[in-house]
PDB file of C-alpha atoms in Angstrom:
ATOM      1  CA  UNK A   1       0.212  -0.317   0.143  1.00  0.00           C
ATOM      2  CA  UNK A   2       2.925   1.800   0.599  1.00  0.00           C
ATOM      3  CA  UNK A   3       3.833   2.036  -2.831  1.00  0.00           C
ATOM      4  CA  UNK A   4       0.496   3.223  -4.201  1.00  0.00           C
ATOM      5  CA  UNK A   5       0.286   6.046  -1.964  1.00  0.00           C
ATOM      6  CA  UNK A   6       3.913   7.410  -2.511  1.00  0.00           C
ATOM      7  CA  UNK A   7       3.261   7.177  -7.041  1.00  0.00           C
ATOM      8  CA  UNK A   8       3.474  10.283  -8.753  1.00  0.00           C
ATOM      9  CA  UNK A   9       2.205   8.533 -11.883  1.00  0.00           C
ATOM     10  CA  UNK A  10      -0.648  10.490 -13.281  1.00  0.00           C
ATOM     11  CA  UNK A  11      -0.463  13.996 -11.143  1.00  0.00           C
ATOM     12  CA  UNK A  12       0.216  15.700 -13.849  1.00  0.00           C
ATOM     13  CA  UNK A  13      -2.567  14.612 -15.720  1.00  0.00           C
ATOM     14  CA  UNK A  14      -4.208  15.864 -12.569  1.00  0.00           C
ATOM     15  CA  UNK A  15      -2.833  18.863 -12.105  1.00  0.00           C
ATOM     16  CA  UNK A  16      -3.705  19.721 -16.087  1.00  0.00           C
ATOM     17  CA  UNK A  17      -7.440  19.204 -15.603  1.00  0.00           C
ATOM     18  CA  UNK A  18      -8.143  21.530 -12.255  1.00  0.00           C
ATOM     19  CA  UNK A  19      -5.967  24.510 -14.352  1.00  0.00           C
ATOM     20  CA  UNK A  20      -8.318  23.532 -17.236  1.00  0.00           C
ATOM     21  CA  UNK A  21     -10.951  23.013 -15.378  1.00  0.00           C
ATOM     22  CA  UNK A  22     -10.191  26.950 -13.928  1.00  0.00           C
ATOM     23  CA  UNK A  23      -8.834  28.381 -16.444  1.00  0.00           C
ATOM     24  CA  UNK A  24     -13.178  27.977 -17.984  1.00  0.00           C
ATOM     25  CA  UNK A  25     -14.692  28.848 -14.353  1.00  0.00           C
ATOM     26  CA  UNK A  26     -12.546  31.809 -14.934  1.00  0.00           C
ATOM     27  CA  UNK A  27     -12.841  32.879 -18.291  1.00  0.00           C
ATOM     28  CA  UNK A  28     -16.552  32.518 -18.184  1.00  0.00           C
ATOM     29  CA  UNK A  29     -17.183  34.314 -15.323  1.00  0.00           C
ATOM     30  CA  UNK A  30     -14.853  37.331 -17.142  1.00  0.00           C
ATOM     31  CA  UNK A  31     -16.521  37.053 -20.190  1.00  0.00           C
ATOM     32  CA  UNK A  32     -20.236  37.386 -18.102  1.00  0.00           C
ATOM     33  CA  UNK A  33     -18.317  40.580 -16.171  1.00  0.00           C
ATOM     34  CA  UNK A  34     -18.862  41.665 -19.796  1.00  0.00           C
ATOM     35  CA  UNK A  35     -22.014  41.244 -20.531  1.00  0.00           C
ATOM     36  CA  UNK A  36     -22.803  42.672 -17.366  1.00  0.00           C
ATOM     37  CA  UNK A  37     -21.125  46.015 -17.769  1.00  0.00           C
ATOM     38  CA  UNK A  38     -22.711  45.826 -21.748  1.00  0.00           C
ATOM     39  CA  UNK A  39     -26.276  45.643 -20.094  1.00  0.00           C
ATOM     40  CA  UNK A  40     -25.082  49.044 -18.144  1.00  0.00           C
ATOM     41  CA  UNK A  41     -23.224  51.210 -21.053  1.00  0.00           C
ATOM     42  CA  UNK A  42     -27.030  50.384 -22.727  1.00  0.00           C
ATOM     43  CA  UNK A  43     -29.647  51.303 -19.805  1.00  0.00           C
ATOM     44  CA  UNK A  44     -27.679  53.602 -19.725  1.00  0.00           C
ATOM     45  CA  UNK A  45     -27.902  54.984 -23.067  1.00  0.00           C
ATOM     46  CA  UNK A  46     -31.536  54.035 -22.534  1.00  0.00           C
ATOM     47  CA  UNK A  47     -31.641  56.204 -20.209  1.00  0.00           C
ATOM     48  CA  UNK A  48     -30.543  59.431 -22.086  1.00  0.00           C
ATOM     49  CA  UNK A  49     -32.149  58.273 -25.410  1.00  0.00           C
ATOM     50  CA  UNK A  50     -35.480  58.281 -22.552  1.00  0.00           C
ATOM     51  CA  UNK A  51     -34.653  61.410 -21.258  1.00  0.00           C
ATOM     52  CA  UNK A  52     -34.109  63.156 -24.178  1.00  0.00           C
ATOM     53  CA  UNK A  53     -37.355  62.329 -26.137  1.00  0.00           C
ATOM     54  CA  UNK A  54     -39.911  62.640 -23.595  1.00  0.00           C
ATOM     55  CA  UNK A  55     -38.296  66.639 -22.917  1.00  0.00           C
ATOM     56  CA  UNK A  56     -38.631  67.140 -25.912  1.00  0.00           C
ATOM     57  CA  UNK A  57     -42.519  65.518 -26.590  1.00  0.00           C
ATOM     58  CA  UNK A  58     -41.850  62.405 -28.110  1.00  0.00           C
ATOM     59  CA  UNK A  59     -42.740  59.146 -27.537  1.00  0.00           C
ATOM     60  CA  UNK A  60     -39.728  56.881 -26.988  1.00  0.00           C
ATOM     61  CA  UNK A  61     -39.706  52.799 -28.137  1.00  0.00           C
ATOM     62  CA  UNK A  62     -36.754  51.491 -26.700  1.00  0.00           C
ATOM     63  CA  UNK A  63     -34.759  49.300 -28.640  1.00  0.00           C
ATOM     64  CA  UNK A  64     -34.475  46.178 -27.444  1.00  0.00           C
ATOM     65  CA  UNK A  65     -38.070  44.717 -26.033  1.00  0.00           C
ATOM     66  CA  UNK A  66     -36.854  43.501 -22.277  1.00  0.00           C
ATOM     67  CA  UNK A  67     -36.537  46.386 -21.151  1.00  0.00           C
ATOM     68  CA  UNK A  68     -37.987  48.863 -18.373  1.00  0.00           C
ATOM     69  CA  UNK A  69     -38.194  52.404 -18.788  1.00  0.00           C
ATOM     70  CA  UNK A  70     -39.937  55.005 -16.100  1.00  0.00           C
ATOM     71  CA  UNK A  71     -40.692  58.196 -16.753  1.00  0.00           C
ATOM     72  CA  UNK A  72     -41.749  61.167 -13.284  1.00  0.00           C
ATOM     73  CA  UNK A  73     -41.251  65.091 -14.052  1.00  0.00           C
ATOM     74  CA  UNK A  74     -41.081  67.457 -11.641  1.00  0.00           C
ATOM     75  CA  UNK A  75     -40.395  71.891 -12.060  1.00  0.00           C
ATOM     76  CA  UNK A  76     -39.281  70.947 -14.871  1.00  0.00           C
ATOM     77  CA  UNK A  77     -37.046  68.603 -14.530  1.00  0.00           C
ATOM     78  CA  UNK A  78     -38.345  64.750 -16.587  1.00  0.00           C
ATOM     79  CA  UNK A  79     -36.417  62.390 -14.591  1.00  0.00           C
ATOM     80  CA  UNK A  80     -35.866  57.970 -16.993  1.00  0.00           C
ATOM     81  CA  UNK A  81     -35.136  55.724 -15.194  1.00  0.00           C
ATOM     82  CA  UNK A  82     -33.606  52.615 -17.685  1.00  0.00           C
ATOM     83  CA  UNK A  83     -34.076  48.902 -16.208  1.00  0.00           C
ATOM     84  CA  UNK A  84     -32.008  46.092 -18.503  1.00  0.00           C
ATOM     85  CA  UNK A  85     -31.400  42.782 -17.247  1.00  0.00           C
ATOM     86  CA  UNK A  86     -27.783  41.410 -17.873  1.00  0.00           C
ATOM     87  CA  UNK A  87     -26.058  38.475 -16.825  1.00  0.00           C
ATOM     88  CA  UNK A  88     -25.476  39.372 -13.415  1.00  0.00           C
ATOM     89  CA  UNK A  89     -28.181  40.904 -12.215  1.00  0.00           C
ATOM     90  CA  UNK A  90     -30.699  43.827 -13.595  1.00  0.00           C
ATOM     91  CA  UNK A  91     -28.915  46.726 -13.907  1.00  0.00           C
ATOM     92  CA  UNK A  92     -30.515  50.097 -13.737  1.00  0.00           C
ATOM     93  CA  UNK A  93     -29.125  53.220 -14.859  1.00  0.00           C
ATOM     94  CA  UNK A  94     -30.659  56.848 -13.914  1.00  0.00           C
ATOM     95  CA  UNK A  95     -31.077  60.454 -16.477  1.00  0.00           C
ATOM     96  CA  UNK A  96     -32.555  63.342 -16.272  1.00  0.00           C
ATOM     97  CA  UNK A  97     -33.253  66.474 -19.045  1.00  0.00           C
ATOM     98  CA  UNK A  98     -35.512  69.799 -18.223  1.00  0.00           C
ATOM     99  CA  UNK A  99     -38.767  69.926 -20.058  1.00  0.00           C
ATOM    100  CA  UNK A 100     -38.222  72.172 -23.376  1.00  0.00           C
ATOM    101  CA  UNK A 101     -40.702  75.146 -24.393  1.00  0.00           C
ATOM    102  CA  UNK A 102     -44.227  73.011 -25.822  1.00  0.00           C
ATOM    103  CA  UNK A 103     -42.985  69.541 -24.776  1.00  0.00           C
ATOM    104  CA  UNK A 104     -44.681  67.956 -21.510  1.00  0.00           C
TER     105      UNK A 104
END
């Protein structure tokens, strides 16, 4: 039994398999984080575009069907919050624009 315990045969294969698994998990986490940041950038863009559209009195249609846009107006300031689903949670962004004359 002692001979089997101190045998290093096959240890390189196991180490390679474990390290490749860890590399794949880390790569997947990086891709997920990049996709989530892309969702946040999209939320910022959608919130700004929706706020500009509502400030001039134009109806806004989000470019994606799975986007939630909420609009609030108080004392001439239009505030829009956009929520975009991402890989790691839902990303939210808020934009505010002053209402233009003849707008809402």
